[in-house]
Structure formats: C-alpha cells, structure tokens
XYZ file of C-alpha atoms in Angstrom:
713
model
C -105.173 -14.858 -40.633
C -108.837 -13.973 -41.098
C -111.964 -15.747 -40.027
C -113.284 -17.949 -42.832
C -116.639 -19.460 -41.897
C -118.709 -21.867 -43.957
C -122.483 -21.971 -43.551
C -123.798 -25.393 -42.601
C -126.627 -26.904 -40.580
C -126.138 -26.647 -36.832
C -125.668 -30.404 -36.584
C -122.293 -30.025 -38.292
C -119.300 -29.522 -36.065
C -116.472 -27.030 -36.327
C -112.748 -27.145 -36.933
C -110.976 -24.194 -35.317
C -107.524 -23.649 -36.787
C -105.618 -21.125 -34.681
C -102.297 -19.624 -35.731
C -100.648 -16.342 -36.621
C -99.281 -14.799 -39.780
C -95.560 -15.236 -39.014
C -95.817 -18.788 -37.626
C -93.527 -21.149 -39.580
C -95.386 -24.386 -38.828
C -98.701 -22.697 -39.577
C -97.356 -22.035 -43.073
C -96.171 -25.636 -43.378
C -99.602 -26.998 -42.473
C -101.232 -24.430 -44.764
C -99.252 -25.682 -47.758
C -99.400 -29.380 -46.890
C -103.044 -29.628 -45.848
C -105.198 -26.572 -46.431
C -104.059 -26.155 -50.037
C -104.554 -29.896 -50.661
C -107.735 -30.600 -52.662
C -108.380 -33.942 -50.965
C -108.181 -32.345 -47.511
C -110.296 -29.422 -48.699
C -113.071 -31.777 -49.809
C -113.128 -33.517 -46.425
C -113.248 -30.170 -44.632
C -115.961 -28.744 -46.851
C -118.103 -31.887 -46.661
C -117.970 -32.407 -42.905
C -116.882 -29.277 -41.058
C -117.501 -25.606 -40.530
C -113.872 -24.501 -40.892
C -112.852 -21.391 -38.954
C -109.418 -19.817 -39.179
C -108.405 -17.620 -36.231
C -105.481 -15.225 -35.802
C -104.399 -15.805 -32.208
C -102.865 -12.334 -32.061
C -106.155 -10.673 -32.979
C -108.197 -12.917 -30.687
C -106.004 -14.071 -27.807
C -109.174 -14.660 -25.786
C -110.403 -17.304 -28.247
C -106.951 -18.853 -28.492
C -106.680 -19.021 -24.694
C -109.860 -21.103 -24.385
C -108.817 -23.831 -26.773
C -105.082 -23.774 -26.078
C -105.864 -24.283 -22.383
C -108.070 -27.241 -23.294
C -105.395 -28.887 -25.472
C -102.663 -28.290 -22.879
C -104.830 -29.739 -20.094
C -105.810 -32.766 -22.184
C -102.498 -33.608 -23.851
C -99.856 -31.918 -21.669
C -98.570 -29.561 -24.357
C -99.627 -27.069 -26.984
C -98.446 -24.680 -29.645
C -99.346 -23.343 -33.053
C -100.890 -24.250 -35.403
C -103.633 -25.307 -33.019
C -106.299 -27.615 -34.463
C -109.410 -28.023 -32.308
C -112.661 -29.790 -33.166
C -115.738 -28.183 -31.623
C -119.406 -28.959 -31.179
C -121.941 -26.559 -32.770
C -122.090 -24.645 -29.466
C -118.271 -24.283 -29.533
C -117.422 -26.817 -26.810
C -114.085 -28.549 -27.548
C -114.221 -32.252 -28.452
C -110.582 -33.042 -29.276
C -107.535 -31.242 -30.590
C -103.822 -31.089 -31.253
C -101.115 -28.962 -32.835
C -99.315 -29.598 -36.134
C -100.469 -32.638 -38.109
C -98.698 -33.829 -41.282
C -101.110 -34.489 -44.176
C -100.486 -38.253 -44.110
C -99.516 -40.763 -41.425
C -95.759 -40.576 -40.747
C -93.191 -40.218 -37.972
C -95.401 -42.553 -35.937
C -98.207 -40.021 -35.714
C -101.552 -39.867 -37.535
C -101.900 -37.548 -40.513
C -104.480 -34.799 -40.792
C -106.663 -36.796 -43.186
C -106.727 -39.724 -40.755
C -107.655 -37.351 -37.932
C -110.544 -35.909 -39.966
C -111.915 -39.405 -40.683
C -111.631 -40.465 -37.039
C -113.292 -37.300 -35.751
C -116.169 -37.742 -38.223
C -116.638 -41.376 -37.171
C -116.571 -40.456 -33.481
C -119.105 -37.661 -34.059
C -121.474 -40.049 -35.803
C -121.128 -42.918 -33.317
C -120.415 -41.208 -29.963
C -121.822 -37.710 -30.349
C -123.475 -37.483 -26.931
C -120.358 -38.714 -25.148
C -118.176 -36.199 -26.989
C -120.478 -33.266 -26.275
C -120.791 -34.234 -22.630
C -117.029 -34.569 -22.220
C -116.448 -31.202 -23.911
C -118.951 -29.479 -21.622
C -117.420 -31.153 -18.572
C -113.891 -30.099 -19.618
C -114.935 -26.449 -19.978
C -116.708 -26.517 -16.599
C -113.645 -27.980 -14.896
C -111.257 -25.534 -16.578
C -113.505 -22.590 -15.763
C -113.538 -23.563 -12.110
C -109.786 -24.139 -11.977
C -108.836 -20.942 -13.813
C -111.091 -18.485 -12.017
C -109.899 -19.265 -8.503
C -110.647 -16.816 -5.706
C -108.375 -15.548 -2.950
C -108.458 -17.454 0.347
C -107.197 -14.403 2.251
C -107.075 -10.651 1.676
C -103.292 -10.756 1.318
C -100.424 -13.223 1.167
C -99.265 -14.619 4.517
C -96.109 -13.003 5.874
C -92.920 -14.372 4.358
C -94.497 -15.795 1.205
C -93.175 -13.063 -1.140
C -89.599 -13.532 0.082
C -89.909 -17.322 -0.021
C -91.329 -17.290 -3.565
C -88.565 -14.983 -4.824
C -85.877 -17.204 -3.283
C -87.508 -20.398 -4.587
C -87.824 -19.069 -8.123
C -84.184 -17.941 -8.168
C -83.084 -21.380 -6.928
C -85.218 -23.210 -9.484
C -83.877 -21.065 -12.312
C -80.294 -21.535 -11.093
C -80.827 -25.315 -11.122
C -81.912 -25.146 -14.777
C -79.083 -22.800 -15.837
C -76.855 -23.832 -18.748
C -73.379 -22.802 -17.579
C -71.824 -23.440 -20.998
C -74.147 -21.508 -23.298
C -76.291 -19.511 -20.894
C -80.042 -19.598 -20.680
C -82.374 -21.474 -18.399
C -83.422 -24.906 -19.596
C -82.471 -26.967 -22.631
C -83.084 -26.680 -26.367
C -85.119 -25.338 -27.985
C -84.121 -22.174 -26.156
C -86.505 -19.262 -25.887
C -85.381 -15.830 -24.699
C -87.801 -15.581 -21.778
C -86.911 -12.114 -20.467
C -88.874 -12.485 -17.212
C -86.277 -15.064 -16.094
C -83.463 -12.551 -16.462
C -85.598 -9.900 -14.755
C -86.075 -12.136 -11.734
C -82.379 -12.999 -11.434
C -81.417 -9.316 -11.641
C -84.007 -8.413 -9.015
C -82.901 -11.244 -6.712
C -79.259 -10.277 -7.211
C -79.999 -6.745 -6.042
C -81.875 -8.050 -2.990
C -78.884 -10.204 -2.059
C -76.509 -7.271 -2.560
C -78.627 -5.050 -0.319
C -78.499 -7.620 2.478
C -74.726 -8.142 2.310
C -74.731 -11.435 0.393
C -72.496 -10.209 -2.398
C -71.269 -13.634 -3.573
C -74.784 -14.864 -4.231
C -75.592 -11.556 -5.911
C -72.618 -11.944 -8.260
C -73.642 -15.500 -9.153
C -77.170 -14.429 -10.101
C -75.877 -11.491 -12.125
C -73.290 -13.690 -13.830
C -76.006 -16.057 -15.095
C -77.848 -13.169 -16.731
C -74.660 -11.686 -18.192
C -73.560 -14.993 -19.719
C -77.033 -15.579 -21.159
C -77.251 -12.127 -22.729
C -73.721 -12.368 -24.151
C -74.315 -15.817 -25.669
C -77.589 -14.668 -27.177
C -75.987 -11.529 -28.614
C -73.159 -13.537 -30.188
C -75.436 -16.322 -31.413
C -77.487 -16.709 -34.563
C -80.670 -15.907 -32.672
C -79.381 -12.332 -32.940
C -79.658 -10.824 -36.422
C -76.107 -9.471 -36.725
C -76.798 -7.830 -40.081
C -80.098 -6.092 -39.380
C -80.418 -6.001 -35.599
C -83.022 -7.454 -33.273
C -83.652 -11.033 -32.179
C -85.362 -14.004 -33.749
C -88.029 -15.929 -31.870
C -85.978 -18.818 -30.442
C -83.023 -21.121 -31.040
C -83.583 -24.743 -32.071
C -80.241 -25.754 -30.518
C -78.629 -25.307 -27.134
C -75.966 -22.826 -28.326
C -78.328 -20.072 -29.547
C -77.107 -20.667 -33.103
C -79.831 -21.698 -35.539
C -83.101 -19.910 -34.839
C -86.657 -20.108 -35.972
C -86.320 -16.881 -37.871
C -89.524 -14.985 -37.132
C -89.093 -11.739 -35.205
C -91.725 -10.738 -32.656
C -92.260 -7.261 -31.237
C -92.882 -8.551 -27.715
C -89.397 -10.125 -27.659
C -87.711 -6.937 -28.858
C -89.368 -4.704 -26.267
C -88.605 -6.974 -23.318
C -85.051 -7.866 -24.374
C -84.136 -4.214 -24.916
C -85.237 -3.522 -21.342
C -83.150 -6.384 -19.942
C -80.040 -5.197 -21.816
C -80.722 -1.674 -20.489
C -80.973 -3.031 -16.936
C -77.646 -4.859 -17.192
C -76.013 -1.745 -18.640
C -77.287 0.298 -15.688
C -75.705 -2.275 -13.337
C -72.380 -2.901 -15.116
C -71.919 0.332 -17.129
C -70.527 -1.916 -19.892
C -71.430 -0.386 -23.280
C -71.726 -3.876 -24.778
C -75.192 -4.020 -23.202
C -76.237 -0.488 -24.103
C -75.124 -1.197 -27.670
C -77.303 -4.313 -27.772
C -80.284 -2.312 -26.513
C -79.632 0.194 -29.287
C -79.272 -2.664 -31.800
C -82.819 -3.825 -30.985
C -84.382 -0.364 -30.886
C -82.672 0.741 -34.106
C -83.990 -2.379 -35.849
C -87.505 -1.462 -34.745
C -87.073 2.147 -35.891
C -85.805 1.085 -39.295
C -88.082 -1.827 -40.148
C -91.078 -2.000 -37.822
C -92.558 1.476 -37.435
C -95.418 2.784 -39.560
C -95.919 6.291 -40.974
C -97.849 7.510 -37.923
C -95.577 6.098 -35.251
C -97.383 2.783 -34.823
C -95.148 -0.231 -34.178
C -95.873 -3.370 -36.170
C -96.179 -6.870 -34.725
C -93.790 -9.278 -36.413
C -91.735 -10.412 -39.380
C -92.113 -13.879 -40.862
C -89.509 -16.644 -40.775
C -90.119 -17.693 -44.387
C -89.439 -15.985 -47.699
C -88.826 -16.922 -51.327
C -85.244 -17.273 -52.511
C -86.007 -15.529 -55.826
C -88.847 -13.986 -57.832
C -89.406 -17.129 -59.910
C -89.709 -19.436 -56.881
C -93.178 -19.606 -55.332
C -92.424 -21.861 -52.381
C -90.951 -20.023 -49.418
C -88.118 -21.312 -47.249
C -87.421 -20.639 -43.634
C -84.488 -18.287 -43.104
C -83.919 -17.633 -46.817
C -83.649 -13.889 -46.181
C -81.077 -14.286 -43.410
C -78.601 -17.037 -44.382
C -75.441 -16.718 -46.497
C -73.206 -18.923 -48.607
C -69.457 -18.574 -48.312
C -69.339 -17.498 -51.970
C -71.830 -14.684 -51.342
C -69.670 -13.364 -48.527
C -66.503 -13.568 -50.671
C -68.166 -11.701 -53.513
C -69.611 -8.999 -51.244
C -66.655 -8.296 -48.959
C -63.544 -8.745 -51.082
C -60.370 -8.097 -49.077
C -62.198 -8.348 -45.733
C -63.991 -11.601 -46.548
C -61.522 -13.901 -44.771
C -61.568 -11.815 -41.588
C -65.364 -11.675 -41.609
C -65.769 -15.390 -42.302
C -63.462 -16.347 -39.460
C -65.210 -13.969 -37.100
C -68.708 -15.236 -37.925
C -67.803 -18.913 -38.480
C -68.725 -18.882 -42.201
C -67.749 -22.092 -44.086
C -68.140 -23.274 -47.670
C -69.933 -26.396 -46.437
C -72.256 -24.356 -44.230
C -71.944 -23.786 -40.502
C -75.110 -25.285 -38.989
C -73.035 -28.076 -37.452
C -72.450 -26.937 -33.877
C -75.174 -29.183 -32.493
C -77.065 -32.260 -33.625
C -80.195 -30.178 -33.136
C -79.076 -27.266 -35.318
C -80.095 -28.712 -38.674
C -81.280 -32.328 -38.335
C -82.883 -32.404 -41.807
C -80.013 -30.644 -43.667
C -82.251 -27.748 -44.666
C -79.298 -25.353 -44.404
C -76.631 -27.420 -46.172
C -74.083 -25.021 -47.648
C -75.691 -22.091 -45.825
C -74.403 -20.068 -42.896
C -76.157 -18.487 -39.931
C -73.771 -15.843 -38.586
C -72.443 -16.551 -35.087
C -69.499 -15.068 -33.162
C -67.337 -17.778 -31.607
C -64.168 -15.819 -30.794
C -63.625 -12.741 -28.661
C -63.234 -9.375 -30.369
C -59.913 -8.681 -28.644
C -58.433 -12.064 -29.596
C -59.448 -11.663 -33.238
C -58.163 -8.085 -33.402
C -54.841 -9.260 -31.968
C -54.652 -12.102 -34.474
C -55.127 -9.674 -37.373
C -52.661 -7.210 -35.855
C -54.935 -4.223 -35.431
C -56.517 -2.189 -32.635
C -59.910 -3.333 -31.427
C -61.569 -0.146 -32.685
C -60.211 -0.708 -36.190
C -61.351 -4.318 -36.137
C -64.865 -3.290 -35.070
C -64.920 -0.641 -37.780
C -64.139 -3.267 -40.446
C -66.871 -5.574 -39.124
C -69.332 -2.678 -39.222
C -68.426 -1.880 -42.832
C -68.850 -5.533 -43.770
C -72.237 -5.779 -42.052
C -73.385 -2.627 -43.850
C -72.434 -4.170 -47.218
C -74.288 -7.401 -46.431
C -77.282 -5.394 -45.227
C -77.413 -3.513 -48.536
C -77.249 -6.777 -50.483
C -79.840 -8.420 -48.242
C -82.185 -5.466 -48.724
C -82.492 -6.457 -52.388
C -83.701 -9.959 -51.481
C -87.384 -10.783 -51.217
C -88.305 -9.821 -47.662
C -90.250 -12.036 -45.292
C -93.886 -11.054 -44.785
C -94.380 -8.102 -42.435
C -97.313 -8.485 -40.063
C -98.351 -4.843 -39.915
C -100.995 -5.331 -37.245
C -100.650 -2.903 -34.374
C -101.295 -4.658 -31.043
C -101.767 -2.434 -28.014
C -100.113 -4.759 -25.480
C -96.989 -5.300 -27.568
C -96.735 -1.581 -28.323
C -96.878 -1.039 -24.560
C -93.797 -3.235 -24.110
C -91.951 -1.341 -26.841
C -93.018 2.075 -25.492
C -91.443 1.077 -22.181
C -88.082 0.164 -23.702
C -87.880 3.213 -25.988
C -88.785 5.511 -23.103
C -86.326 3.990 -20.630
C -83.521 3.983 -23.215
C -83.826 7.759 -23.587
C -82.502 8.273 -20.060
C -80.529 5.131 -19.191
C -78.339 5.549 -22.290
C -77.278 8.967 -21.007
C -74.899 6.908 -18.873
C -72.798 5.891 -21.877
C -69.327 7.476 -21.844
C -69.015 10.623 -23.951
C -67.528 9.768 -27.342
C -68.709 6.124 -27.412
C -68.390 4.822 -30.975
C -71.090 2.649 -32.534
C -70.898 0.376 -35.547
C -73.501 -0.846 -37.989
C -76.295 -1.880 -37.551
C -76.342 0.477 -34.531
C -76.866 4.091 -35.604
C -75.594 5.889 -32.511
C -78.580 8.228 -32.428
C -79.130 10.802 -29.696
C -80.912 8.809 -26.997
C -83.631 11.471 -26.629
C -84.929 10.416 -30.043
C -86.013 7.129 -28.495
C -88.449 8.973 -26.239
C -89.951 10.600 -29.323
C -90.575 7.120 -30.762
C -92.337 6.107 -27.539
C -94.487 9.245 -27.555
C -95.521 8.757 -31.179
C -96.507 5.137 -30.554
C -98.543 6.145 -27.494
C -100.184 8.949 -29.464
C -101.161 6.520 -32.236
C -102.904 4.260 -29.736
C -104.614 7.217 -28.079
C -105.919 8.476 -31.433
C -106.820 5.178 -33.123
C -107.455 2.541 -30.450
C -108.891 4.479 -27.517
C -112.432 5.791 -27.186
C -112.281 9.010 -25.178
C -116.006 8.850 -24.384
C -116.045 5.292 -23.004
C -112.344 5.340 -21.940
C -111.955 1.854 -23.432
C -109.241 0.379 -25.640
C -109.557 -1.746 -28.747
C -107.068 -4.604 -29.021
C -105.481 -4.086 -32.450
C -105.368 -2.028 -35.625
C -104.925 -2.879 -39.278
C -106.601 -0.649 -41.828
C -108.718 0.515 -38.917
C -109.431 -0.730 -35.399
C -110.355 -4.388 -34.959
C -113.673 -5.400 -33.453
C -111.916 -7.173 -30.597
C -112.041 -5.231 -27.328
C -108.959 -4.424 -25.338
C -107.912 -7.325 -23.116
C -106.183 -7.272 -19.734
C -102.701 -7.380 -21.294
C -103.524 -4.359 -23.463
C -104.403 -2.252 -20.430
C -101.647 -3.555 -18.134
C -98.769 -3.383 -20.639
C -99.824 0.040 -21.929
C -100.157 1.440 -18.391
C -96.637 0.165 -17.652
C -95.285 1.834 -20.802
C -97.044 5.115 -20.009
C -95.637 5.136 -16.464
C -92.150 4.677 -17.909
C -92.815 7.414 -20.461
C -93.829 9.822 -17.705
C -90.959 8.896 -15.382
C -88.265 9.638 -17.996
C -89.561 13.179 -18.436
C -92.726 12.785 -20.473
C -95.734 14.995 -19.981
C -97.983 14.542 -16.956
C -100.629 13.853 -19.618
C -99.262 10.301 -19.971
C -99.474 9.749 -16.214
C -103.056 11.024 -16.136
C -103.951 8.629 -18.964
C -102.295 5.712 -17.127
C -104.406 6.475 -14.038
C -107.565 6.616 -16.161
C -106.703 3.310 -17.867
C -106.153 1.693 -14.464
C -109.626 2.840 -13.403
C -111.112 1.273 -16.528
C -109.049 -1.911 -16.087
C -110.493 -2.269 -12.585
C -114.006 -1.739 -13.911
C -113.704 -4.262 -16.761
C -111.466 -7.027 -15.446
C -111.210 -6.948 -11.638
C -112.896 -9.775 -9.747
C -114.275 -7.625 -6.955
C -115.316 -10.657 -4.914
C -112.475 -13.115 -5.468
C -109.562 -10.809 -6.307
C -107.278 -10.679 -9.335
C -107.956 -9.727 -12.934
C -109.702 -11.794 -15.601
C -108.150 -11.796 -19.066
C -111.322 -10.631 -20.865
C -114.174 -8.232 -20.104
C -116.555 -11.228 -20.120
C -119.019 -9.569 -22.476
C -118.833 -12.115 -25.331
C -120.825 -15.279 -24.523
C -119.104 -17.233 -27.310
C -115.791 -17.027 -25.415
C -116.305 -19.932 -23.036
C -113.554 -19.307 -20.480
C -112.752 -16.203 -18.468
C -109.301 -16.852 -17.078
C -107.121 -15.298 -14.392
C -103.796 -15.712 -16.134
C -100.630 -15.964 -14.043
C -98.021 -17.661 -16.233
C -95.064 -15.435 -17.104
C -93.960 -16.944 -20.395
C -92.687 -15.351 -23.599
C -94.846 -12.436 -22.495
C -95.442 -11.615 -18.839
C -98.930 -12.201 -17.476
C -101.303 -9.280 -17.214
C -101.741 -9.983 -13.504
C -97.995 -9.841 -12.805
C -97.599 -6.558 -14.664
C -100.710 -5.197 -12.940
C -99.261 -5.721 -9.461
C -96.164 -3.735 -10.426
C -98.345 -1.017 -11.975
C -100.430 -0.800 -8.810
C -97.312 -0.527 -6.626
C -95.972 2.257 -8.834
C -99.290 4.106 -8.954
C -99.660 3.796 -5.173
C -96.418 5.755 -4.772
C -97.741 8.551 -7.000
C -101.242 9.274 -5.728
C -102.811 10.446 -2.460
C -103.270 8.127 0.490
C -106.891 7.012 -0.065
C -106.338 6.054 -3.681
C -102.921 4.660 -2.830
C -104.433 2.351 -0.226
C -106.990 1.127 -2.762
C -104.268 0.294 -5.293
C -102.286 -1.616 -2.692
C -105.325 -3.540 -1.475
C -106.144 -4.637 -5.023
C -102.541 -5.750 -5.490
C -102.533 -7.660 -2.187
C -105.791 -9.446 -3.020
C -104.532 -10.283 -6.507
C -101.409 -11.945 -5.140
C -103.475 -13.867 -2.607
C -105.344 -15.461 -5.526
C -102.074 -17.019 -6.680
C -100.702 -18.006 -3.263
C -100.453 -21.692 -4.129
C -98.712 -20.961 -7.430
C -96.160 -18.737 -5.709
C -95.470 -21.380 -3.077
C -95.368 -24.475 -5.305
C -94.285 -23.493 -8.834
C -92.595 -20.126 -8.486
C -90.512 -20.739 -11.627
C -93.703 -20.438 -13.702
C -94.346 -16.908 -12.397
C -90.977 -15.112 -12.095
C -92.317 -11.616 -12.670
C -95.119 -12.218 -10.174
C -92.460 -13.245 -7.641
C -90.739 -9.885 -8.208
C -94.075 -8.090 -7.996
C -94.961 -9.772 -4.702
C -91.656 -8.688 -3.198
C -92.066 -5.125 -4.507
C -95.413 -4.876 -2.744
C -93.889 -6.234 0.470
C -90.938 -3.816 0.406
C -91.508 -1.107 3.026
C -88.879 1.212 1.578
C -90.052 2.060 -1.943
C -88.083 5.157 -2.982
C -89.631 8.282 -4.449
C -87.325 10.634 -6.317
C -88.961 14.058 -6.632
C -87.403 16.541 -9.058
C -88.485 20.182 -8.866
C -87.540 22.887 -11.346
C -88.224 24.557 -14.662
C -88.296 22.321 -17.712
C -87.337 21.584 -20.330
C -83.740 22.473 -19.584
C -80.319 20.877 -19.788
C -80.118 20.891 -16.001
C -83.459 19.146 -15.584
C -82.528 16.543 -18.187
C -79.235 15.831 -16.396
C -81.029 15.339 -13.083
C -83.537 12.993 -14.727
C -80.673 10.965 -16.186
C -79.078 10.755 -12.725
C -82.380 9.565 -11.251
C -82.420 6.682 -13.750
C -78.694 5.912 -13.752
C -78.765 2.993 -11.316
C -80.798 -0.210 -11.388
C -83.599 -0.082 -8.832
C -87.076 -1.455 -9.650
C -88.285 -0.195 -6.246
C -87.995 3.451 -7.243
C -90.465 5.946 -8.682
C -89.375 9.197 -10.329
C -91.699 12.203 -10.028
C -90.938 15.501 -11.725
C -92.815 18.774 -11.433
C -92.430 22.307 -12.685
C -94.339 24.548 -10.244
C -94.517 27.269 -12.909
C -96.539 24.972 -15.190
C -100.234 25.529 -14.414
C -101.279 22.144 -15.851
C -98.725 20.214 -13.802
C -99.423 22.132 -10.619
C -103.186 21.563 -10.976
C -102.670 17.854 -11.691
C -100.607 17.293 -8.572
C -102.882 19.404 -6.360
C -105.705 17.074 -7.376
C -103.705 13.809 -7.452
C -101.336 14.146 -4.499
C -101.283 17.349 -2.445
C -98.072 16.287 -0.690
C -96.167 16.308 -3.991
C -97.634 19.695 -4.905
C -96.659 21.116 -1.498
C -93.170 19.593 -1.708
C -92.659 21.249 -5.091
C -93.932 24.614 -3.856
C -91.713 24.579 -0.757
C -88.534 23.514 -2.577
C -88.755 25.488 -5.807
C -85.832 27.825 -6.421
C -85.670 29.937 -9.552
C -82.845 28.882 -11.875
C -82.247 25.626 -10.016
C -83.319 22.017 -10.357
C -83.437 20.234 -7.017
C -84.143 16.636 -6.022
C -85.461 14.981 -2.885
C -85.324 11.257 -2.191
C -88.150 10.069 0.037
C -88.327 6.735 1.801
C -90.321 5.455 4.782
C -92.255 8.768 4.903
C -89.001 10.709 5.318
C -87.337 12.898 2.686
C -83.658 13.701 2.309
C -82.335 17.236 2.276
C -82.463 18.662 -1.243
C -79.581 18.106 -3.650
C -79.026 20.231 -6.727
C -76.539 18.391 -8.921
C -76.597 15.010 -10.712
C -73.579 13.549 -8.943
C -75.043 14.193 -5.502
C -78.339 12.640 -6.584
C -76.612 9.513 -7.901
C -74.671 9.233 -4.639
C -77.868 9.611 -2.614
C -79.650 6.927 -4.633
C -76.774 4.488 -4.279
C -77.148 4.370 -0.481
C-alpha cells in the first residue's frame, strides 16, 4: 500500500486507513468500500484520505493501533482511524462492511456520523484526542523504578508464564488458547526454555510435560492445513481449533521463527521429523521468497484468481483442491493420497463449526493429515519408506499443477527486521542439521540440500542489507527496500532482530566481520533508541514530529518485542567482549528489564521471550565454548557442529584461527582474554575446544564427541 494524500484545507480531517498488501480483510474492504463510487464521493468530499502500509511504517501503525486497542479493547487490520488536522486520533475501528449489517454500522454510516460529530462537537473531539495521546504517551514510556529487577523476579516470571501457558494449553489439538489459533513461536520458546531449567534442577517430570506441550503443538501444526503440504512453509493462522483451515497468507516472520523452534526441538529429541519440518520451511523460502541478490521477501497473499478470465480473487484459491483434481493428477495413487490427506468429493472443511461457517470452501479440500504414517503404510501393505516416497511423488505432481495456477500476490518488500529472523534460522540450520543421521532420506517438498548451503543463504541476505539498507558513514539502517531503500528509518526491531541474526551467523562459523557489524549496530541502537534516563529502548528514533507516540514495546506477539530480543542480544554480547564493555551491556539489560517489572510480575504470559531473557541475564553460569584452530577445515566444521548439537540458549560459541591476522587483531581489540586463550591453546593441525563457565575453563578437548559430552554436563 502507498500513501495517497488529497490536498484540502486544514479544517478538513483525515481518514487513516492502515493495512498491508497481503491482508485478506484489507482486500475485502478495498473491494467493498474503497472501489465503491458512493463511498469514494463521501471520502473525497469530507476527508483527506491517507493509505498506510503498516509494514513500511510500523511506527505510524503503532500510534493508532494502540489508540484503538486502548479505546475499544481490540484491534487488527484493516485499521480505520479518523484524525484531526494535526493527526490526533478522534475515533477508529477495524473492518467495516459498506452497509449496516451483522448488527454493526456500515462504513457509509460511520462516515456520516464522524462528519456530523466533527461539525457539532469539534472542540470536544480534538480535546479528547489530545488527552488520549498524552495518556498513552505517559503510560507507554514508563521509566525504571530501580536499576535492576529485585532478586527472584526473573525466576518467578518464568515460572508464572509457564503456568499461565500450561493453563491455556489445548491438550487435544495443541497450541495455547482457542481458535483462531496463531502460531506464536515465543510461547514454544518459553516452554522449551522452562523445560530445560526444570531438567537442570532435577524436576524431570515437569520438564517432560512442558516439552510434550511443544511437541504436540508442532506436530499438530505440521499435520494441519496451516502447513502448506504441497509447497512448504506455514500460513498465517488457523480459523479453527484443529489447525485445519487457515487464513492463507504466508508471512516471513512466521517462517523464520517457526524454523528455529523446529530446529530447537530437533536438537532436544534428535527426531528427524522436526529437522525435516525446519527444512520444509527453509526450502520454501529458498524456492519462492528470495530475490536475485539474496534478499528475502516479506509475504505472499491469501487471495488469488481462480482463472485468467475471473477478476475477483478468492481466498485460498491457489491452495485448495477438489477430489476430481486429485484423481486426475494422481491416477493409481489418488485413493491412497486422498485417504492420507482427508480429501472428499464434498470437500473436507467440516472438522469444526469454525472451519468454514459461510461455505466458502464447499467442494474444496485443504490438505490435512489425520492418520499416522505407520498406520497408513501398514494398511496399504508397504514399508514406511515406500509409503513416504509415494506421498512425495504425489506432492511433486500437485506442486507442478499448482505452479500453473495464478499465484497469489508476492509482497517483494525487503524488511530488515524480518530478514534478521530468517538469517537466524538459516544460519542455525547449517550446523544443527549436521546432527541428522547419515543417509536420512527426504521427500518433496523438502530438497535434502547440504545444510551448509543454508548458511550461504543467510550470508547473502545479510550482505544485501549491508549493501542496500545500511549507511556505512552514519552506521544507520533504513527499514525496508523495494526498488530502492524506503524513506523510513530503521526502527528498534530492525536493529535488534538483525543483531540477533548476525550473532547466530557468526556463532555457526561465519566471519568475524558479522560479529563486528553486530557490535557496531548495538552501539548505534543504544545511541538512537536507548532511554538513558529511564531505561529500555523506544521503538523509534524520535526524530519525526508527526509520529505522536514513542513507545517502549514489550509485548511478545506474532513477532517478539524489540526490547525482549535486545536483552538476549546484550547478554550474548556481554559474553563476547572485554569486561568494561561487558559490564555496560549487562547494566543496560538490567535497567531495561526493570522498566517492565510490573509486566513481568502481573502478566508474564504477554511477554514470554522477555521472561526467558530475564532469566538468561540472571543465570550466573552462561557457558562460553571457545574453538581454536585453522579454518576452514573438516575438523573445525565438525567441532562447530558439536558445539551446536545440544539445546542450550545460555551458551555462546566463539571460534578463532590464530593464524588469521584479521581475527587475531579483532580479538586483541575486543577481548584480550579470548586472544590469549587462542594463542596459548593453538596446536598446528588440531582443532581444540574449551568450555568456560563461572570464570573457569575446562581442559582442552580435541574431538567432537568429547565436546558434546562436556557440554551435556
């Protein structure tokens, strides 16, 4: 969406319409209202109409979404907000039908009522809008009461959040909460982290329960229609409780985070089901979402036309199948495939009353797996591997047919923050997937690529951002790119998420160049966003006076908050740099968490990643794994894989080749202890590792198995 501004006298007021290019209900309102001549006349006569892409300007969206949520208790997109000439909000809402129906006023009625209120109660409206912004500004820019959280708060918040999530857990279908179900990866991250904490303190039963909730959720999602079985990746959310019928848009931020969660569970269980699902997501991104220069695009739409001669688009048209289409495509394997994926001639969107309440998918099928692979293979009298091979062949055939359909719109914006999330998952996959058994077989849509290729994807994406969205003179980021950089500056999430991705890229064996850039970006983040008096990070640089709120965001929703990610970044950076700088990082993290003390105590479930971050900062035994040797080499790569083989968020991997002048100089400047450790333990022809904890380092080990054993203690 682009800004479309009419020129009117300043006494006219504004309608802000905020959405994004792959938003289904934004398209519905566009067709119903904004393409309606009667509505257009009302808008043109009375309003300055401004259309905003929330992904290009999350700072603008945040102001008015916060207002609507505070006023009405909920929000979403499309977001319709009426503003005074000086951009103060007067009233607002989300989707409006064009005419009065379903017991709610239509958009035309709303326009009339707003006009009448503006003419009869203008002063009251303007005063209330100004007051609302003042109150929100005060509430959302809170300062820390103390320099750090009181003792025990991190542990209490982590425990409370895990308990609250467990209380909301759906034991039948997985997930936390009821329909519509969103894959909120930070929930799974918290339960995995809490499970490990319980395991470390001897409470293995509780640890298994937490892990089981995540496993069931990930399995149900993978088997459900929210997963694109034909093309890979995940849709935005499920409208029903059983993860079956989704809203079909695909968002990059979901793919990056979900791939990481599946990687984490693989590193815990060593079950290739989870590594395969991580590959499924990453291979989808490689195939469909990466530009010619390594940039990773933002999203794919939910809606598409069913044929060339049909102008009106339908949600899910690209993804759903009739039974006849499956029969025609798959021939002798059609019956097996249809039973496996619950395909019926009448359509299969009947598993829940919420799946298809308006019969939009009558006669259509959203693929879902309802039976176990082993049971189905046994029923058809064949080995599991043969059964999986047939399914893969069938999916490949449907993929080829689907590729000839009219595709949903591709949002080819490149957003720094979302690329940061994807860089993280591609980088981590390159080493964690080394733990897959030799000879593991993969089936379409998974390609079975050499895992090192995933690191190359991460490096290319990072290089694109460095070249196109980073000013090397000012050291500042721009937020997004499409046919050139946008005018929007980089926001907190852009810096925090990219720093996190760069740290992961370095830790899996990337150049020290990426680590140096992460440190530089953290310096600039502190300069632009840090509240040096009150603690915590604001979401914007605060340089645009038309953006009325400068918020300290804490909510870990579909995307984690920039403040939560920043604490983890600061903890990781503190374990990499020398003591003075390390202390500064930790102090900033402590003050940040103190800002959100009340949130952590009262509503921990709203900030699951911040709960993890608070505990990470409180942990006295953060592990440093230091690898020393010549690289690149097979031996060094094997030791790196061993360092990443187990799940441990409280671990930092450092690698150094003392023969590399650039690396040696970097560490001599950044952390002399690391440089000295490398010098003292370097042995020609060997790769050695030390594990340091509580200011004490283990004796060196020189083989992957010994390193894995050491890290498991």
